[in-house]
One Martini backbone bead per residue (centre of mass of N, CA, C, O) as a GRO file, in nm:
protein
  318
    1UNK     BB    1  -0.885   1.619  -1.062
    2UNK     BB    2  -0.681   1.586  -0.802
    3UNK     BB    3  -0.404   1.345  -0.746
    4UNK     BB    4  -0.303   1.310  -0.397
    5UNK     BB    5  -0.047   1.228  -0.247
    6UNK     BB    6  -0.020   1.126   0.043
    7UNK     BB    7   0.266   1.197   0.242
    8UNK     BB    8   0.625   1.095   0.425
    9UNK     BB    9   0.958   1.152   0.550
   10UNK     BB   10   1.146   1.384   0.687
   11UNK     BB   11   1.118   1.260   1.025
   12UNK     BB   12   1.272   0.886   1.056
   13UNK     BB   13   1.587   0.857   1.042
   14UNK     BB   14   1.796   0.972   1.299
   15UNK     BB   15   1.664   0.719   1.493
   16UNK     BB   16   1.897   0.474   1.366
   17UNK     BB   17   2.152   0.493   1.445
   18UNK     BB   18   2.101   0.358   1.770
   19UNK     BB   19   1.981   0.058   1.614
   20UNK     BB   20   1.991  -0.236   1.595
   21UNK     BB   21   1.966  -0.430   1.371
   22UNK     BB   22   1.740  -0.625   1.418
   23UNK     BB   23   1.548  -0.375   1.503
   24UNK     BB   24   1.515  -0.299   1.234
   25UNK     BB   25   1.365  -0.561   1.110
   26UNK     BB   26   1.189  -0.658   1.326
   27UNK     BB   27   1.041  -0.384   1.432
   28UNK     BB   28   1.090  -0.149   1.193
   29UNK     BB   29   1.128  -0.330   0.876
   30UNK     BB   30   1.417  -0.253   0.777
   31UNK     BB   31   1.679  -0.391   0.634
   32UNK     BB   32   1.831  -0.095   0.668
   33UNK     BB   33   2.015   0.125   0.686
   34UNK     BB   34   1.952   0.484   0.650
   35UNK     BB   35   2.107   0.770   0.517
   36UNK     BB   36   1.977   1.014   0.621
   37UNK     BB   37   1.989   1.248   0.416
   38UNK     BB   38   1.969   1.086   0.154
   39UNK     BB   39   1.685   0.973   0.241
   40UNK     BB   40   1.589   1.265   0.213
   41UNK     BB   41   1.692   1.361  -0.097
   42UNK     BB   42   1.531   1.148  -0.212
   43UNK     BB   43   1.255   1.161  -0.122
   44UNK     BB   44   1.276   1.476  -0.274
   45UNK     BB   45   1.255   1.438  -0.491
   46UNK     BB   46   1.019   1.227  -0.544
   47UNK     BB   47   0.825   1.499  -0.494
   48UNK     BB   48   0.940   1.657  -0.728
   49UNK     BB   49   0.797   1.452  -0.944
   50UNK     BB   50   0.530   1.458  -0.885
   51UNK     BB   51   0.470   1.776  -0.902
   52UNK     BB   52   0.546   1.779  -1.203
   53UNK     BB   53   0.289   1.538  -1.257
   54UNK     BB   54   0.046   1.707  -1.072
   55UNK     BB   55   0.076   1.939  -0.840
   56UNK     BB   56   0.019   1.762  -0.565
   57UNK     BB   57   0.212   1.723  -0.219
   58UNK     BB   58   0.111   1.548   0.093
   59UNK     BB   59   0.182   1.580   0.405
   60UNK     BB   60   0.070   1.463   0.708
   61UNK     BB   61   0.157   1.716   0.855
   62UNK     BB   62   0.022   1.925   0.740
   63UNK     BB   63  -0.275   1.836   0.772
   64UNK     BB   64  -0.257   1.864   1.089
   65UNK     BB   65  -0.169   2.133   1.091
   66UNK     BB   66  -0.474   2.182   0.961
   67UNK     BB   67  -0.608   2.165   1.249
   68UNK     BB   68  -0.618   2.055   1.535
   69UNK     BB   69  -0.431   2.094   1.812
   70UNK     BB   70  -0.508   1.825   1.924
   71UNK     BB   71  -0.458   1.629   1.693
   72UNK     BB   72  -0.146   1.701   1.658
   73UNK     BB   73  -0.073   1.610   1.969
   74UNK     BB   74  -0.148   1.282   1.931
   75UNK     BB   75   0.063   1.240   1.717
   76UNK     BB   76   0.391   1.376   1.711
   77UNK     BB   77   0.520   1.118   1.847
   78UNK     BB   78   0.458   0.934   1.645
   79UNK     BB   79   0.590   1.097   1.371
   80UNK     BB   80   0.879   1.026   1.545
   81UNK     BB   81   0.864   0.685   1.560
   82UNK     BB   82   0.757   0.557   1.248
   83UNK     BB   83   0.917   0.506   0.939
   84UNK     BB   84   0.629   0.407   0.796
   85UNK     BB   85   0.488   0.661   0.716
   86UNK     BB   86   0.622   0.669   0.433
   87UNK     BB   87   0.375   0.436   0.382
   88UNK     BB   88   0.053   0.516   0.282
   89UNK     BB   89  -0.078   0.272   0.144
   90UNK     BB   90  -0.169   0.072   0.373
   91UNK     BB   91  -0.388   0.224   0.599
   92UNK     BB   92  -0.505   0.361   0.326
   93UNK     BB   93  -0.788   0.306   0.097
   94UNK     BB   94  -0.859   0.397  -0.207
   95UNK     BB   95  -1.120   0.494  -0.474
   96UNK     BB   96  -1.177   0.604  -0.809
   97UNK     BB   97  -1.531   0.523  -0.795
   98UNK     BB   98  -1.467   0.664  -0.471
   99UNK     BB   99  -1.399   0.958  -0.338
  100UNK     BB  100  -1.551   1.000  -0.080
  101UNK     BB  101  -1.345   0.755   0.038
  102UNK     BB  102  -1.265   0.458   0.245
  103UNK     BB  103  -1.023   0.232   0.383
  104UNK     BB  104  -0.929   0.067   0.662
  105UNK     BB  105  -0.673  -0.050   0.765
  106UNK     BB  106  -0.516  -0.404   0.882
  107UNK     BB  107  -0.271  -0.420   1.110
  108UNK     BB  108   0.024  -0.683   1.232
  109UNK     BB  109   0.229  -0.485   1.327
  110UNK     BB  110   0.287  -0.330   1.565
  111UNK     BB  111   0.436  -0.050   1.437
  112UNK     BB  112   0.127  -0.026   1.265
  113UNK     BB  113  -0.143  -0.024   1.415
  114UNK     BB  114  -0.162   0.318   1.434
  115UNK     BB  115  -0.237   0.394   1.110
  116UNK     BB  116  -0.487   0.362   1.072
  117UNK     BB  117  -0.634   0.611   1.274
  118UNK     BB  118  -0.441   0.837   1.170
  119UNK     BB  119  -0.573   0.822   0.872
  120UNK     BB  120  -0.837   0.874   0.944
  121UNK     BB  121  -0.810   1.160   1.067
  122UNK     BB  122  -0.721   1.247   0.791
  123UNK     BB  123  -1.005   1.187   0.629
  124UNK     BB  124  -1.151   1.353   0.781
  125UNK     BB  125  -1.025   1.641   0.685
  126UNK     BB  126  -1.066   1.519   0.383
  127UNK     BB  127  -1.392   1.451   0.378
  128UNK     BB  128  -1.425   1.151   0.431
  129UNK     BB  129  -1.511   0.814   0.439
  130UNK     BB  130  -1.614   0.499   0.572
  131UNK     BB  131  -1.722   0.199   0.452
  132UNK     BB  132  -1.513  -0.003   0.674
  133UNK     BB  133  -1.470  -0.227   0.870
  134UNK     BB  134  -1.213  -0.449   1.027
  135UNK     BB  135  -1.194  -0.708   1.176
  136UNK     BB  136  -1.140  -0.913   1.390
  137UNK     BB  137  -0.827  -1.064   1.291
  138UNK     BB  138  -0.786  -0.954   1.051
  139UNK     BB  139  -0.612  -0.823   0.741
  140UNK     BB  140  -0.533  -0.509   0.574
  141UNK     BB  141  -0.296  -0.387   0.301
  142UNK     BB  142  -0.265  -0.186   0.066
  143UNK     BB  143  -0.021  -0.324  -0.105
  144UNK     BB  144  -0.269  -0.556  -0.147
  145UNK     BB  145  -0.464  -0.355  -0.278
  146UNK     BB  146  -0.594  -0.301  -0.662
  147UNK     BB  147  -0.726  -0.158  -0.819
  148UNK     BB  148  -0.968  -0.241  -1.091
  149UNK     BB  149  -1.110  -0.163  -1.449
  150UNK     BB  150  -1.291  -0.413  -1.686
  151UNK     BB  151  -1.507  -0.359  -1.830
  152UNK     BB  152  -1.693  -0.172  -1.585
  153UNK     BB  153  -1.541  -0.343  -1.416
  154UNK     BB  154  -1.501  -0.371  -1.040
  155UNK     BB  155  -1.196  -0.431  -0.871
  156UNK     BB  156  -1.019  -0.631  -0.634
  157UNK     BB  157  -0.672  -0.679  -0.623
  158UNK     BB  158  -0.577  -0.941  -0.399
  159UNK     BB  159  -0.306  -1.022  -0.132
  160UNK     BB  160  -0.210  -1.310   0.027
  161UNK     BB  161  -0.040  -1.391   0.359
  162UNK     BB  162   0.186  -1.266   0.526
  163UNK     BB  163  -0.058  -1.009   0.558
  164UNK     BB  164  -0.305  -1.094   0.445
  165UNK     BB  165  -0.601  -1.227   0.455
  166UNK     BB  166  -0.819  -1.446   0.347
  167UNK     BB  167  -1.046  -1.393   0.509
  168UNK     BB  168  -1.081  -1.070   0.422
  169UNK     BB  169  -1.214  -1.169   0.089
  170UNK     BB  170  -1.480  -1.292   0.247
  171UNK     BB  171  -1.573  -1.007   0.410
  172UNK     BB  172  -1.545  -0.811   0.120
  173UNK     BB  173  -1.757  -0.962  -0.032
  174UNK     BB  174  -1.996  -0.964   0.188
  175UNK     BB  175  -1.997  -0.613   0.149
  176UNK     BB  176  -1.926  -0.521  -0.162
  177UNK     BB  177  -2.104  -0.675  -0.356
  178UNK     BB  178  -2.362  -0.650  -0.176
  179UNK     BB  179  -2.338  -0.299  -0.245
  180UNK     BB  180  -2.197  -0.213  -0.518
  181UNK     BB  181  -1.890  -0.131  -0.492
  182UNK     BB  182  -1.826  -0.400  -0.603
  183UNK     BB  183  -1.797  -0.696  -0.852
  184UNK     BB  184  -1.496  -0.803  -0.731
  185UNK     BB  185  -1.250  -1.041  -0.677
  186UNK     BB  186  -0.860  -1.110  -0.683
  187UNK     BB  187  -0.707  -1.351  -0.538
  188UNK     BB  188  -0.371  -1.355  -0.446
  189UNK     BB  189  -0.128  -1.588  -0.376
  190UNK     BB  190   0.126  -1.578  -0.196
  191UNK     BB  191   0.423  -1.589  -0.083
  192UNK     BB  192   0.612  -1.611   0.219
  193UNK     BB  193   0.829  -1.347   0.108
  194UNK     BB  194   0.588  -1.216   0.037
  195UNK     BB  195   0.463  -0.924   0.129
  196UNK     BB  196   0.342  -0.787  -0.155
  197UNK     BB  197   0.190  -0.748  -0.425
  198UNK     BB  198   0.317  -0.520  -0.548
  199UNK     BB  199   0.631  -0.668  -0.520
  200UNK     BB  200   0.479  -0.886  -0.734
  201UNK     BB  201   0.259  -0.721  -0.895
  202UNK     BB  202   0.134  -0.490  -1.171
  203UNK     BB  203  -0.013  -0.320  -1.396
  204UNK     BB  204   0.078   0.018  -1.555
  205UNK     BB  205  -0.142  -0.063  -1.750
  206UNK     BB  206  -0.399  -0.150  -2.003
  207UNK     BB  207  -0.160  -0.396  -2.129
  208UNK     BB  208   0.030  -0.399  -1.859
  209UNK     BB  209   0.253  -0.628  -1.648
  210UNK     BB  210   0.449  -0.619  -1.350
  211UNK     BB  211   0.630  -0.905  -1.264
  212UNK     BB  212   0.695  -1.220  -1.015
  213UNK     BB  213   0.534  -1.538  -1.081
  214UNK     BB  214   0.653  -1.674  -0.825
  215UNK     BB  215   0.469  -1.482  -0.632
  216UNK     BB  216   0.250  -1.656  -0.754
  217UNK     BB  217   0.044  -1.911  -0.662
  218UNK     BB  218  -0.274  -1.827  -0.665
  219UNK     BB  219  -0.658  -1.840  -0.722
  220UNK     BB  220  -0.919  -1.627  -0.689
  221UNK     BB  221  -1.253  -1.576  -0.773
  222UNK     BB  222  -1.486  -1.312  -0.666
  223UNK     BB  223  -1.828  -1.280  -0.627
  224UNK     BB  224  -2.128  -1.503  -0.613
  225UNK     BB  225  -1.862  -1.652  -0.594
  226UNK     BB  226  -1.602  -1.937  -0.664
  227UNK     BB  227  -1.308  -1.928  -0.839
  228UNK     BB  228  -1.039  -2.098  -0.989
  229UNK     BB  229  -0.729  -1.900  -1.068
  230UNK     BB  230  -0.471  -1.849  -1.269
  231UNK     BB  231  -0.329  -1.528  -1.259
  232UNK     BB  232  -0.191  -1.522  -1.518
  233UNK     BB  233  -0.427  -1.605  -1.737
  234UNK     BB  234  -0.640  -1.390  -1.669
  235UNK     BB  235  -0.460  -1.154  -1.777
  236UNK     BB  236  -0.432  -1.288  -2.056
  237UNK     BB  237  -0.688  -1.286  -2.131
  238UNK     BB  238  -0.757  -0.977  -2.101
  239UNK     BB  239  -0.453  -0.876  -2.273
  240UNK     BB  240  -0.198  -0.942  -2.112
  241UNK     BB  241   0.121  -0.806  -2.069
  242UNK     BB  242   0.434  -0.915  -1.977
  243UNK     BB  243   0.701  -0.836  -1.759
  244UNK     BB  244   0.949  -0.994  -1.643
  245UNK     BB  245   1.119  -1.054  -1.326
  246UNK     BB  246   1.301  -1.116  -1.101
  247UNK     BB  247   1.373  -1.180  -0.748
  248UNK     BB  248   1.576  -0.968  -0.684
  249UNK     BB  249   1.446  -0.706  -0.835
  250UNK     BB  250   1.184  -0.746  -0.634
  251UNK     BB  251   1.347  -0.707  -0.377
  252UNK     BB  252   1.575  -0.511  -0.405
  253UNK     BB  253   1.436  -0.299  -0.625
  254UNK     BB  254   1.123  -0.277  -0.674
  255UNK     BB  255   1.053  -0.315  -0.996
  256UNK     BB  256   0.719  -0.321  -0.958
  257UNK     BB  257   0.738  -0.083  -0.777
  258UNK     BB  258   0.491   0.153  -0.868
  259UNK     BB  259   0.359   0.484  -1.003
  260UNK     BB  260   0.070   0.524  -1.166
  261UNK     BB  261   0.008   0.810  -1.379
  262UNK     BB  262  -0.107   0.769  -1.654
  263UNK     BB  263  -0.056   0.726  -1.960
  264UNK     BB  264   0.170   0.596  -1.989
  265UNK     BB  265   0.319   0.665  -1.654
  266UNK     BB  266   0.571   0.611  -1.476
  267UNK     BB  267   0.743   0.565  -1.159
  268UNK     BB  268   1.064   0.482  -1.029
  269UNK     BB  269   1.352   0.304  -1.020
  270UNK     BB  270   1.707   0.331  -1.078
  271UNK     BB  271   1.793  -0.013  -1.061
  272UNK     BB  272   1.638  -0.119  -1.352
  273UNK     BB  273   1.759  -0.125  -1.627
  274UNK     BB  274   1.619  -0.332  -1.774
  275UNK     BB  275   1.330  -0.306  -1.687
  276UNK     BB  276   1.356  -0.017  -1.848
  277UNK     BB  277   1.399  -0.153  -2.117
  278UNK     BB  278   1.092  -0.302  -2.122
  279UNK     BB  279   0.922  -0.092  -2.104
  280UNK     BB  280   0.990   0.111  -2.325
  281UNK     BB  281   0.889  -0.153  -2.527
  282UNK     BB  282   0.583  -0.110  -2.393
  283UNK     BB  283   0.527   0.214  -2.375
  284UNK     BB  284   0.657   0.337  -2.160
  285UNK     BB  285   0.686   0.610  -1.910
  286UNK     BB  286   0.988   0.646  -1.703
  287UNK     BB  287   1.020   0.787  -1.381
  288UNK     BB  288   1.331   0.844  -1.253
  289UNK     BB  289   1.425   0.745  -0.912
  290UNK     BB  290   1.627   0.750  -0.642
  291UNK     BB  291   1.675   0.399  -0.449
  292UNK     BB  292   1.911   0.328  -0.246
  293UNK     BB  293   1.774   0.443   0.026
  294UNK     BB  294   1.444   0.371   0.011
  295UNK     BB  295   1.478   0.040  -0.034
  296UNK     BB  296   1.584  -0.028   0.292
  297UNK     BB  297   1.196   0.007   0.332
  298UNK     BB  298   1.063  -0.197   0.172
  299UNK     BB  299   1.012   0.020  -0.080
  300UNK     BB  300   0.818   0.191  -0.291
  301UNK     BB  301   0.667   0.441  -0.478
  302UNK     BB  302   0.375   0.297  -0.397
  303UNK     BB  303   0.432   0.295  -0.094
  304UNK     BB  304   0.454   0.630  -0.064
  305UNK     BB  305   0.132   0.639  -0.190
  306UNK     BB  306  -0.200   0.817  -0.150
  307UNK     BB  307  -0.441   0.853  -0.317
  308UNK     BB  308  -0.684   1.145  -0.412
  309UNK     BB  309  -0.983   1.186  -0.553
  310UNK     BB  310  -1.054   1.408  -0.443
  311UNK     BB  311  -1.154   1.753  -0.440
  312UNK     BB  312  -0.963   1.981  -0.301
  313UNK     BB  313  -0.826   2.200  -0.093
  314UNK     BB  314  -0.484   2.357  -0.104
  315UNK     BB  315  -0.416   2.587   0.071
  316UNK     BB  316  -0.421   2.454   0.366
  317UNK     BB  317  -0.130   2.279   0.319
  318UNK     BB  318   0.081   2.512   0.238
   0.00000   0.00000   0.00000
């Protein structure tokens, strides 16, 4: 089946011209302007580089486009109004082990609140279903979340702190693994300057995670109890090689926030030479694509893909 990142990113940019720096910070969440043009050719690099090694990459105007005229309608304003819906990890999470099915994100900043409903009526459209929602006050980023299965088990590593929190972890706990959905949780306590997990630790492949070791402060681990445990610890257990970055690296390159396309390959940004070269010795096979303008949404290639587990009609969406 064809593994589709929904993404979007075309039209978000032009509306940054004329608004001050602090508002793109602390309102957009932008760390700073990027230029409309190659934000934009560098977007689609990245997407042409995705449908080279998948086959299939939806942007959410296309998908909403083959649907109600309604439904176009009640978005349309909003797609031209949030920069960060290029970011489709976030309010939408899927599980590969449950194709028909996805998690609602629940947003805490203004400006992305109304994502996760967006992205509902997008799973509405690819026929999934919703598995669970997330109460106030909870709060839960797809970017802190990483499905994981290994020897069998079926596992959410989950980062918590500045944006998702801890009570959603015993939330999800007693919803997903009393009804055999997951088999555990592994939540890791973030720094409080880390956005979210996946920019500071990452699986890669099924022997290699790429790290910045000081963004992972504590953790624990949920079954039907809980155990605390060193997140770095309890994955060299497992068998797993660390590659670490610096916090520059992590920070300003996004060099953990890859996209993996399994079989030891992953999407990365061009930005880190060093860490591109200690994959490259851990037999990863790095596709880069330009990050200069792109890194500037605080976001990397995980960032802006949103994984479709189920087999699609794709005519529909072309």
């Amino acid at each position: 089946m064809p593994r589709s990142p929904v993404g979007e990113g075309r039209e978000y940019v032009n509306q940054f011209i004329h608004i001050h720096k602090k508002e793109i910070q602390e309102y957009y969440l932008f760390r700073e302007f990027p230029q409309p043009e190659l934000y934009q050719s560098h977007h689609q690099e990245f997407v042409n580089a995705l449908k080279a090694e998948i086959g299939y990459v939806f942007y959410l105007s296309d998908i909403l486009s083959s649907s109600t005229n309604q439904l176009l309608s009640k978005w349309q304003n909003y797609l031209s109004k949030n920069p960060n819906l290029v970011f489709t990890r976030d309010a939408f999470i899927t599980l590969p082990w449950m194709p028909d099915s996805y998690l609602r994100g629940k947003m805490g900043k203004k400006i992305r609140q109304l994502e996760p409903e967006l992205m509902s009526d997008i799973g509405e459209i690819l026929g999934l279903k919703e598995i669970l929602k997330i109460p106030d006050p909870l709060v839960l980023e797809g970017g802190d979340v990483i499905p994981f299965c290994h020897q069998n088990q079926r596992y959410l590593l989950i980062g918590y702190g500045r944006r998702t929190t801890k009570e959603t972890l015993y939330f999800l706990q007693e919803q997903l693994i009393g009804s055999g959905i997951i088999d555990g949780i592994v939540g890791i306590e973030l720094a409080q300057w880390r956005i979210n997990l996946d920019g500071g630790m990452l699986p890669v492949t099924d022997d290699v995670i790429i790290t910045h070791p000081e963004s992972l402060i504590n953790g624990i681990l949920l079954n039907r109890t809980e155990t605390q445990i060193n997140p770095i610890h309890f994955f060299k257990d497992l068998g797993f090689q660390f590659i670490e970055v610096t916090q520059e690296e992590s920070l300003y390159r996004l060099a953990c926030n890859c996209f993996c396309l399994g079989e030891r390959k992953i999407v990365a940004y061009d930005l880190s030479e060093r860490v591109y070269n200690l994959l490259r010795q851990h037999h990863v096979n790095v596709i880069r694509v330009q990050g200069k303008e792109l890194v500037k949404g605080i976001g990397g290639p995980r960032c802006m893909t949103r994984p479709i587990y189920k087999e699609i009609t794709t005519e529909a969406f072309s």
